[in-house]
PDB file of C-alpha atoms in Angstrom:
ATOM      1  CA  UNK A1168      -0.264  -0.021   0.070  1.00 31.00           C
ATOM      2  CA  UNK A1169       1.354   3.383  -0.990  1.00 31.00           C
ATOM      3  CA  UNK A1170       2.218   5.840   2.513  1.00 33.00           C
ATOM      4  CA  UNK A1171       1.192   8.985   2.706  1.00 30.00           C
ATOM      5  CA  UNK A1172       3.048  12.159   1.409  1.00 32.00           C
ATOM      6  CA  UNK A1173       4.786  13.931   3.951  1.00 29.00           C
ATOM      7  CA  UNK A1174       2.303  16.006   5.010  1.00 31.00           C
ATOM      8  CA  UNK A1175       2.477  20.468   4.751  1.00 32.00           C
ATOM      9  CA  UNK A1176       3.224  23.247   7.293  1.00 32.00           C
ATOM     10  CA  UNK A1177      -1.460  24.613   7.450  1.00 33.00           C
ATOM     11  CA  UNK A1178       0.261  28.111   7.957  1.00 33.00           C
ATOM     12  CA  UNK A1179      -0.842  28.022   4.702  1.00 39.00           C
ATOM     13  CA  UNK A1180      -4.211  27.740   4.868  1.00 43.00           C
ATOM     14  CA  UNK A1181      -7.057  30.663   5.108  1.00 51.00           C
ATOM     15  CA  UNK A1182      -7.405  31.798   9.168  1.00 49.00           C
ATOM     16  CA  UNK A1183     -11.775  30.939   8.571  1.00 55.00           C
ATOM     17  CA  UNK A1184     -13.475  29.314  10.919  1.00 66.00           C
ATOM     18  CA  UNK A1185     -14.892  25.697   9.194  1.00 70.00           C
ATOM     19  CA  UNK A1186     -11.461  25.033   8.188  1.00 66.00           C
ATOM     20  CA  UNK A1187      -9.794  22.058   9.394  1.00 71.00           C
ATOM     21  CA  UNK A1188      -6.186  22.353   9.253  1.00 75.00           C
ATOM     22  CA  UNK A1189      -5.183  18.963   9.765  1.00 72.00           C
ATOM     23  CA  UNK A1190      -7.793  18.025   6.516  1.00 66.00           C
ATOM     24  CA  UNK A1191      -6.286  20.299   4.940  1.00 63.00           C
ATOM     25  CA  UNK A1192      -2.398  19.157   5.110  1.00 67.00           C
ATOM     26  CA  UNK A1193      -4.024  15.896   4.773  1.00 63.00           C
ATOM     27  CA  UNK A1194      -5.648  16.283   1.387  1.00 60.00           C
ATOM     28  CA  UNK A1195      -2.612  19.435   0.225  1.00 59.00           C
ATOM     29  CA  UNK A1196      -0.448  16.646   0.638  1.00 63.00           C
ATOM     30  CA  UNK A1197      -1.470  14.473  -2.584  1.00 62.00           C
ATOM     31  CA  UNK A1198      -2.293  17.422  -4.907  1.00 66.00           C
ATOM     32  CA  UNK A1199      -0.269  16.422  -6.718  1.00 72.00           C
ATOM     33  CA  UNK A1200      -1.320  12.622  -7.590  1.00 80.00           C
ATOM     34  CA  UNK A1201      -5.158  14.416  -8.018  1.00 84.00           C
ATOM     35  CA  UNK A1202      -4.901  13.447 -12.105  1.00 88.00           C
ATOM     36  CA  UNK A1203      -3.359  10.158 -11.635  1.00 86.00           C
ATOM     37  CA  UNK A1204      -6.375   7.375 -12.801  1.00 87.00           C
ATOM     38  CA  UNK A1205      -4.570   5.144 -10.642  1.00 83.00           C
ATOM     39  CA  UNK A1206      -3.210   7.188  -7.526  1.00 80.00           C
ATOM     40  CA  UNK A1207      -4.639   8.137  -4.708  1.00 76.00           C
ATOM     41  CA  UNK A1208      -7.330  10.022  -5.893  1.00 80.00           C
ATOM     42  CA  UNK A1209      -8.449   6.670  -7.789  1.00 79.00           C
ATOM     43  CA  UNK A1210     -11.677   6.633  -6.047  1.00 77.00           C
ATOM     44  CA  UNK A1211     -13.405   9.847  -7.271  1.00 78.00           C
ATOM     45  CA  UNK A1212     -12.146   8.817 -10.900  1.00 85.00           C
ATOM     46  CA  UNK A1213     -13.868   5.735 -11.082  1.00 84.00           C
ATOM     47  CA  UNK A1214     -16.841   7.885  -9.270  1.00 85.00           C
ATOM     48  CA  UNK A1215     -16.502  11.152 -11.832  1.00 92.00           C
ATOM     49  CA  UNK A1216     -19.119   9.860 -14.250  1.00 93.00           C
ATOM     50  CA  UNK A1217     -21.548   9.245 -12.036  1.00 94.00           C
ATOM     51  CA  UNK A1218     -21.638  12.863 -10.452  1.00 94.00           C
ATOM     52  CA  UNK A1219     -20.694  14.768 -13.689  1.00 96.00           C
ATOM     53  CA  UNK A1220     -24.159  12.832 -15.274  1.00 95.00           C
ATOM     54  CA  UNK A1221     -26.197  13.629 -12.307  1.00 96.00           C
ATOM     55  CA  UNK A1222     -24.809  17.636 -12.415  1.00 97.00           C
ATOM     56  CA  UNK A1223     -25.973  17.278 -15.986  1.00 97.00           C
ATOM     57  CA  UNK A1224     -29.252  15.993 -15.688  1.00 97.00           C
ATOM     58  CA  UNK A1225     -30.013  18.604 -12.660  1.00 98.00           C
ATOM     59  CA  UNK A1226     -28.231  21.571 -13.819  1.00 98.00           C
ATOM     60  CA  UNK A1227     -30.368  21.476 -16.911  1.00 98.00           C
ATOM     61  CA  UNK A1228     -33.186  20.567 -15.470  1.00 97.00           C
ATOM     62  CA  UNK A1229     -33.408  23.286 -12.640  1.00 98.00           C
ATOM     63  CA  UNK A1230     -32.425  25.641 -15.450  1.00 97.00           C
ATOM     64  CA  UNK A1231     -34.121  24.141 -18.280  1.00 96.00           C
ATOM     65  CA  UNK A1232     -31.017  24.498 -20.548  1.00 95.00           C
ATOM     66  CA  UNK A1233     -30.926  21.420 -23.555  1.00 94.00           C
ATOM     67  CA  UNK A1234     -29.329  18.719 -21.493  1.00 88.00           C
ATOM     68  CA  UNK A1235     -27.911  17.506 -25.309  1.00 88.00           C
ATOM     69  CA  UNK A1236     -26.657  20.531 -26.186  1.00 86.00           C
ATOM     70  CA  UNK A1237     -22.992  20.911 -26.839  1.00 88.00           C
ATOM     71  CA  UNK A1238     -23.084  24.263 -24.081  1.00 94.00           C
ATOM     72  CA  UNK A1239     -25.974  23.818 -21.982  1.00 97.00           C
ATOM     73  CA  UNK A1240     -23.625  25.336 -19.038  1.00 98.00           C
ATOM     74  CA  UNK A1241     -23.295  28.774 -21.038  1.00 97.00           C
ATOM     75  CA  UNK A1242     -24.203  31.611 -19.212  1.00 97.00           C
ATOM     76  CA  UNK A1243     -24.235  30.232 -16.330  1.00 98.00           C
ATOM     77  CA  UNK A1244     -21.940  30.971 -13.325  1.00 98.00           C
ATOM     78  CA  UNK A1245     -20.583  28.154 -10.808  1.00 98.00           C
ATOM     79  CA  UNK A1246     -18.696  27.356  -8.205  1.00 98.00           C
ATOM     80  CA  UNK A1247     -17.216  24.372  -7.000  1.00 98.00           C
ATOM     81  CA  UNK A1248     -16.714  25.060  -3.634  1.00 98.00           C
ATOM     82  CA  UNK A1249     -13.164  22.557  -2.467  1.00 95.00           C
ATOM     83  CA  UNK A1250     -12.092  21.502  -6.028  1.00 96.00           C
ATOM     84  CA  UNK A1251      -9.331  19.877  -5.232  1.00 92.00           C
ATOM     85  CA  UNK A1252      -7.032  19.166  -7.990  1.00 93.00           C
ATOM     86  CA  UNK A1253     -10.294  20.573 -10.689  1.00 96.00           C
ATOM     87  CA  UNK A1254     -12.044  17.082 -11.134  1.00 95.00           C
ATOM     88  CA  UNK A1255     -15.208  18.888 -11.417  1.00 97.00           C
ATOM     89  CA  UNK A1256     -13.833  22.241 -12.408  1.00 98.00           C
ATOM     90  CA  UNK A1257     -12.367  21.047 -16.312  1.00 97.00           C
ATOM     91  CA  UNK A1258     -15.558  18.999 -17.084  1.00 97.00           C
ATOM     92  CA  UNK A1259     -18.440  21.931 -15.977  1.00 98.00           C
ATOM     93  CA  UNK A1260     -15.876  24.363 -18.044  1.00 98.00           C
ATOM     94  CA  UNK A1261     -15.789  22.825 -21.152  1.00 97.00           C
ATOM     95  CA  UNK A1262     -19.855  22.465 -20.665  1.00 97.00           C
ATOM     96  CA  UNK A1263     -20.118  26.205 -20.717  1.00 97.00           C
ATOM     97  CA  UNK A1264     -20.490  27.603 -17.373  1.00 98.00           C
ATOM     98  CA  UNK A1265     -17.628  30.502 -15.910  1.00 98.00           C
ATOM     99  CA  UNK A1266     -15.962  28.715 -13.280  1.00 98.00           C
ATOM    100  CA  UNK A1267     -14.774  29.421  -9.938  1.00 98.00           C
ATOM    101  CA  UNK A1268     -13.186  26.417  -7.844  1.00 98.00           C
ATOM    102  CA  UNK A1269     -12.372  27.438  -4.602  1.00 97.00           C
ATOM    103  CA  UNK A1270      -9.844  25.401  -2.327  1.00 95.00           C
ATOM    104  CA  UNK A1271      -8.819  26.063   1.382  1.00 92.00           C
ATOM    105  CA  UNK A1272      -5.047  23.804   0.118  1.00 90.00           C
ATOM    106  CA  UNK A1273      -2.991  25.967  -1.595  1.00 89.00           C
ATOM    107  CA  UNK A1274      -0.694  23.077  -3.399  1.00 89.00           C
ATOM    108  CA  UNK A1275      -4.131  22.132  -4.812  1.00 91.00           C
ATOM    109  CA  UNK A1276      -4.274  24.657  -6.420  1.00 93.00           C
ATOM    110  CA  UNK A1277      -1.503  24.976  -7.749  1.00 91.00           C
ATOM    111  CA  UNK A1278      -2.314  21.242  -9.252  1.00 91.00           C
ATOM    112  CA  UNK A1279      -5.093  22.552 -10.197  1.00 93.00           C
ATOM    113  CA  UNK A1280      -4.177  25.824 -12.602  1.00 92.00           C
ATOM    114  CA  UNK A1281      -1.149  24.102 -13.796  1.00 91.00           C
ATOM    115  CA  UNK A1282      -2.932  21.441 -14.877  1.00 92.00           C
ATOM    116  CA  UNK A1283      -6.721  23.815 -16.529  1.00 93.00           C
ATOM    117  CA  UNK A1284      -3.614  26.087 -18.331  1.00 91.00           C
ATOM    118  CA  UNK A1285      -2.252  22.384 -20.026  1.00 90.00           C
ATOM    119  CA  UNK A1286      -5.848  21.448 -20.903  1.00 92.00           C
ATOM    120  CA  UNK A1287      -6.681  25.739 -22.174  1.00 95.00           C
ATOM    121  CA  UNK A1288      -9.197  26.039 -20.040  1.00 97.00           C
ATOM    122  CA  UNK A1289     -10.019  29.646 -18.344  1.00 97.00           C
ATOM    123  CA  UNK A1290     -10.513  28.730 -14.754  1.00 98.00           C
ATOM    124  CA  UNK A1291     -11.332  31.573 -11.887  1.00 98.00           C
ATOM    125  CA  UNK A1292      -8.880  29.254  -9.221  1.00 97.00           C
ATOM    126  CA  UNK A1293      -8.528  30.873  -6.043  1.00 97.00           C
ATOM    127  CA  UNK A1294      -6.582  29.887  -2.507  1.00 96.00           C
ATOM    128  CA  UNK A1295     -10.229  31.033  -0.325  1.00 96.00           C
ATOM    129  CA  UNK A1296     -12.642  29.180   1.406  1.00 95.00           C
ATOM    130  CA  UNK A1297     -16.619  29.534   1.303  1.00 96.00           C
ATOM    131  CA  UNK A1298     -17.037  32.091   4.166  1.00 96.00           C
ATOM    132  CA  UNK A1299     -14.289  34.106   2.550  1.00 97.00           C
ATOM    133  CA  UNK A1300     -16.767  34.109  -1.832  1.00 98.00           C
ATOM    134  CA  UNK A1301     -19.934  34.902   1.247  1.00 97.00           C
ATOM    135  CA  UNK A1302     -17.824  37.980   3.092  1.00 97.00           C
ATOM    136  CA  UNK A1303     -17.687  39.157  -0.334  1.00 97.00           C
ATOM    137  CA  UNK A1304     -20.910  39.065  -0.896  1.00 97.00           C
ATOM    138  CA  UNK A1305     -19.957  36.797  -4.674  1.00 97.00           C
ATOM    139  CA  UNK A1306     -23.006  34.908  -5.769  1.00 98.00           C
ATOM    140  CA  UNK A1307     -23.371  31.885  -8.513  1.00 98.00           C
ATOM    141  CA  UNK A1308     -25.931  30.247 -10.353  1.00 98.00           C
ATOM    142  CA  UNK A1309     -25.273  26.806  -9.298  1.00 98.00           C
ATOM    143  CA  UNK A1310     -22.442  25.437  -6.719  1.00 98.00           C
ATOM    144  CA  UNK A1311     -21.251  21.521  -6.424  1.00 98.00           C
ATOM    145  CA  UNK A1312     -19.898  21.574  -2.256  1.00 97.00           C
ATOM    146  CA  UNK A1313     -19.313  17.432  -3.419  1.00 95.00           C
ATOM    147  CA  UNK A1314     -17.306  14.805  -0.707  1.00 89.00           C
ATOM    148  CA  UNK A1315     -16.317  18.786   1.437  1.00 92.00           C
ATOM    149  CA  UNK A1316     -18.697  19.361   3.706  1.00 93.00           C
ATOM    150  CA  UNK A1317     -17.059  15.571   5.764  1.00 88.00           C
ATOM    151  CA  UNK A1318     -14.617  17.296   6.257  1.00 86.00           C
ATOM    152  CA  UNK A1319     -14.631  21.137   7.553  1.00 91.00           C
ATOM    153  CA  UNK A1320     -14.898  21.895  11.001  1.00 89.00           C
ATOM    154  CA  UNK A1321     -17.914  24.096  11.283  1.00 94.00           C
ATOM    155  CA  UNK A1322     -20.590  22.459   9.549  1.00 95.00           C
ATOM    156  CA  UNK A1323     -23.664  24.721  10.148  1.00 96.00           C
ATOM    157  CA  UNK A1324     -21.696  27.069   9.620  1.00 96.00           C
ATOM    158  CA  UNK A1325     -19.731  26.412   6.717  1.00 97.00           C
ATOM    159  CA  UNK A1326     -23.138  25.514   4.413  1.00 97.00           C
ATOM    160  CA  UNK A1327     -24.671  28.725   5.905  1.00 97.00           C
ATOM    161  CA  UNK A1328     -21.933  30.814   3.860  1.00 98.00           C
ATOM    162  CA  UNK A1329     -22.215  28.334   0.885  1.00 98.00           C
ATOM    163  CA  UNK A1330     -25.948  29.503   0.909  1.00 98.00           C
ATOM    164  CA  UNK A1331     -24.985  32.848   0.797  1.00 98.00           C
ATOM    165  CA  UNK A1332     -22.800  32.143  -2.028  1.00 98.00           C
ATOM    166  CA  UNK A1333     -25.915  30.836  -3.399  1.00 98.00           C
ATOM    167  CA  UNK A1334     -28.471  33.388  -6.298  1.00 98.00           C
ATOM    168  CA  UNK A1335     -31.982  32.764  -5.824  1.00 97.00           C
ATOM    169  CA  UNK A1336     -32.924  29.964  -7.962  1.00 97.00           C
ATOM    170  CA  UNK A1337     -29.744  29.073  -7.925  1.00 98.00           C
ATOM    171  CA  UNK A1338     -29.006  24.980  -7.393  1.00 98.00           C
ATOM    172  CA  UNK A1339     -26.893  23.575  -4.852  1.00 98.00           C
ATOM    173  CA  UNK A1340     -25.651  19.884  -4.862  1.00 98.00           C
ATOM    174  CA  UNK A1341     -24.180  17.755  -3.120  1.00 98.00           C
ATOM    175  CA  UNK A1342     -22.410  14.733  -2.453  1.00 95.00           C
ATOM    176  CA  UNK A1343     -20.854  13.095   1.056  1.00 92.00           C
ATOM    177  CA  UNK A1344     -21.768   9.948   3.141  1.00 89.00           C
ATOM    178  CA  UNK A1345     -24.635   8.875   5.719  1.00 91.00           C
ATOM    179  CA  UNK A1346     -22.715   8.115   8.316  1.00 89.00           C
ATOM    180  CA  UNK A1347     -24.451   4.485   9.225  1.00 86.00           C
ATOM    181  CA  UNK A1348     -23.021   1.339  10.315  1.00 81.00           C
ATOM    182  CA  UNK A1349     -23.066   0.435   6.256  1.00 74.00           C
ATOM    183  CA  UNK A1350     -21.111   3.657   5.809  1.00 69.00           C
ATOM    184  CA  UNK A1351     -18.075   2.956   8.405  1.00 58.00           C
ATOM    185  CA  UNK A1352     -17.811  -0.818   7.198  1.00 68.00           C
ATOM    186  CA  UNK A1353     -17.115   0.569   3.649  1.00 61.00           C
ATOM    187  CA  UNK A1354     -16.289   3.935   2.911  1.00 57.00           C
ATOM    188  CA  UNK A1355     -13.139   2.996   6.204  1.00 54.00           C
ATOM    189  CA  UNK A1356     -12.152   0.031   7.576  1.00 41.00           C
ATOM    190  CA  UNK A1357     -12.899  -1.137   3.513  1.00 42.00           C
ATOM    191  CA  UNK A1358     -11.441   1.242   1.650  1.00 48.00           C
ATOM    192  CA  UNK A1359      -8.868   2.900   3.387  1.00 44.00           C
ATOM    193  CA  UNK A1360      -7.753  -0.695   5.146  1.00 34.00           C
ATOM    194  CA  UNK A1361      -8.857  -3.650   3.325  1.00 32.00           C
ATOM    195  CA  UNK A1362      -8.478  -2.669  -0.042  1.00 42.00           C
ATOM    196  CA  UNK A1363      -6.062   0.203   0.196  1.00 44.00           C
ATOM    197  CA  UNK A1364      -8.415   2.352  -2.357  1.00 49.00           C
ATOM    198  CA  UNK A1365      -7.709   5.476   0.292  1.00 54.00           C
ATOM    199  CA  UNK A1366      -4.990   6.557   2.596  1.00 51.00           C
ATOM    200  CA  UNK A1367      -5.824   5.225   6.055  1.00 49.00           C
ATOM    201  CA  UNK A1368      -7.880   8.115   8.235  1.00 49.00           C
ATOM    202  CA  UNK A1369      -8.631   9.875   4.811  1.00 58.00           C
ATOM    203  CA  UNK A1370     -12.586  10.312   6.283  1.00 58.00           C
ATOM    204  CA  UNK A1371     -13.705   9.653  10.204  1.00 63.00           C
ATOM    205  CA  UNK A1372     -16.443   8.194  10.401  1.00 57.00           C
ATOM    206  CA  UNK A1373     -18.311  11.277  12.936  1.00 67.00           C
ATOM    207  CA  UNK A1374     -17.659  13.848  10.653  1.00 77.00           C
ATOM    208  CA  UNK A1375     -20.525  11.845   8.586  1.00 85.00           C
ATOM    209  CA  UNK A1376     -23.288  13.198   7.625  1.00 92.00           C
ATOM    210  CA  UNK A1377     -27.414  11.684   7.346  1.00 95.00           C
ATOM    211  CA  UNK A1378     -29.618  13.555   5.147  1.00 95.00           C
ATOM    212  CA  UNK A1379     -31.870  14.446   7.897  1.00 96.00           C
ATOM    213  CA  UNK A1380     -28.723  15.756   9.100  1.00 97.00           C
ATOM    214  CA  UNK A1381     -28.280  17.448   5.196  1.00 97.00           C
ATOM    215  CA  UNK A1382     -31.812  18.858   4.807  1.00 98.00           C
ATOM    216  CA  UNK A1383     -31.645  20.681   8.716  1.00 97.00           C
ATOM    217  CA  UNK A1384     -28.362  22.477   7.777  1.00 97.00           C
ATOM    218  CA  UNK A1385     -29.738  23.251   4.452  1.00 98.00           C
ATOM    219  CA  UNK A1386     -32.628  25.166   6.151  1.00 97.00           C
ATOM    220  CA  UNK A1387     -30.878  26.579   8.473  1.00 97.00           C
ATOM    221  CA  UNK A1388     -29.012  27.378   5.366  1.00 97.00           C
ATOM    222  CA  UNK A1389     -31.531  29.364   3.950  1.00 97.00           C
ATOM    223  CA  UNK A1390     -31.590  26.026   0.764  1.00 98.00           C
ATOM    224  CA  UNK A1391     -34.668  24.334   0.370  1.00 98.00           C
ATOM    225  CA  UNK A1392     -33.605  20.732   0.414  1.00 98.00           C
ATOM    226  CA  UNK A1393     -34.809  18.938  -2.833  1.00 97.00           C
ATOM    227  CA  UNK A1394     -33.628  15.519  -4.819  1.00 97.00           C
ATOM    228  CA  UNK A1395     -31.696  12.704  -2.684  1.00 97.00           C
ATOM    229  CA  UNK A1396     -30.211   9.963  -4.602  1.00 96.00           C
ATOM    230  CA  UNK A1397     -27.767   7.053  -2.919  1.00 94.00           C
ATOM    231  CA  UNK A1398     -24.703   5.729  -5.370  1.00 85.00           C
ATOM    232  CA  UNK A1399     -23.741   2.952  -4.248  1.00 82.00           C
ATOM    233  CA  UNK A1400     -20.159   0.299  -6.225  1.00 78.00           C
ATOM    234  CA  UNK A1401     -20.354  -3.154  -7.702  1.00 78.00           C
ATOM    235  CA  UNK A1402     -17.389  -4.461  -7.240  1.00 73.00           C
ATOM    236  CA  UNK A1403     -18.284  -7.098 -10.366  1.00 76.00           C
ATOM    237  CA  UNK A1404     -18.764  -4.217 -12.726  1.00 82.00           C
ATOM    238  CA  UNK A1405     -15.974  -2.004 -11.168  1.00 74.00           C
ATOM    239  CA  UNK A1406     -18.314   1.392 -11.674  1.00 82.00           C
ATOM    240  CA  UNK A1407     -20.698   3.255  -9.960  1.00 79.00           C
ATOM    241  CA  UNK A1408     -23.569   4.377 -10.336  1.00 86.00           C
ATOM    242  CA  UNK A1409     -26.904   5.852  -8.774  1.00 91.00           C
ATOM    243  CA  UNK A1410     -29.374   4.451  -6.928  1.00 90.00           C
ATOM    244  CA  UNK A1411     -32.264   4.689  -4.162  1.00 91.00           C
ATOM    245  CA  UNK A1412     -29.488   3.101  -1.711  1.00 89.00           C
ATOM    246  CA  UNK A1413     -28.369   6.331   0.309  1.00 91.00           C
ATOM    247  CA  UNK A1414     -26.948   4.322   3.401  1.00 85.00           C
ATOM    248  CA  UNK A1415     -23.341   4.854   1.942  1.00 85.00           C
ATOM    249  CA  UNK A1416     -22.794   7.556  -0.094  1.00 88.00           C
ATOM    250  CA  UNK A1417     -25.552  10.239  -1.735  1.00 95.00           C
ATOM    251  CA  UNK A1418     -26.170  13.253  -3.779  1.00 97.00           C
ATOM    252  CA  UNK A1419     -29.078  15.732  -3.022  1.00 98.00           C
ATOM    253  CA  UNK A1420     -29.654  18.959  -4.347  1.00 98.00           C
ATOM    254  CA  UNK A1421     -31.086  22.152  -2.750  1.00 98.00           C
ATOM    255  CA  UNK A1422     -32.794  25.184  -4.372  1.00 98.00           C
ATOM    256  CA  UNK A1423     -32.834  29.088  -3.216  1.00 97.00           C
ATOM    257  CA  UNK A1424     -36.300  30.751  -3.204  1.00 92.00           C
ATOM    258  CA  UNK A1425     -36.473  34.101  -5.350  1.00 86.00           C
ATOM    259  CA  UNK A1426     -38.237  36.537  -4.027  1.00 73.00           C
ATOM    260  CA  UNK A1427     -38.777  37.918  -7.163  1.00 68.00           C
ATOM    261  CA  UNK A1428     -40.761  35.763  -9.436  1.00 66.00           C
ATOM    262  CA  UNK A1429     -42.950  35.119  -6.268  1.00 52.00           C
ATOM    263  CA  UNK A1430     -46.619  36.164  -7.087  1.00 49.00           C
TER     264      UNK A1430
END
């Protein structure tokens, strides 16, 4: 099993309340491997097609876009919070969105910026946090909040900042892990200790969030919970797919009310 690289100093992490310095240092240490489909982020590369399909369907449905069009996200301002190395930011840009990729890990942003430049993609990558963006009054039509919230120090403050960054009428999509015994067995014991898909210590079970808790976080943040779908892995096909099983991984949408459109 591949050893985890030495973690960088946390001094480069923005000083905002919901940032967990140890979590940021952990992922920054692996930043150079973001785009290696066989490296430590192999599970995300495997997961990406499923979440990209879900994102495309939900955004096109919400904004009335043609999902078969060449640039269905054209004109939409999108925030990829906790963007890591850009595995979602790049395809969102290719779909036509104006993407801001934000991450509290400076090395992640450097990795993402270099890779985007190599692909000829114009992405606004920033070493910042949701709180800083909210304080600056920035707002977005779409916020992708994928595999992030289970790594922050204060989930309520983090989600409130994300809600503040969402435009009225906008759409937020969250992906995370449910706090169940099966999630502990599969996502931690199985993925980290038995199969070695992830470095040991990547996840903390007590930070996993149940769907009911997520709905509460949405409501407190001023956004309305929407669709929820489970995401399951089939070891026989080595593929992920959406499912009705939310016991381990799930994705959920939320929308922000637009008072200007209320009759």
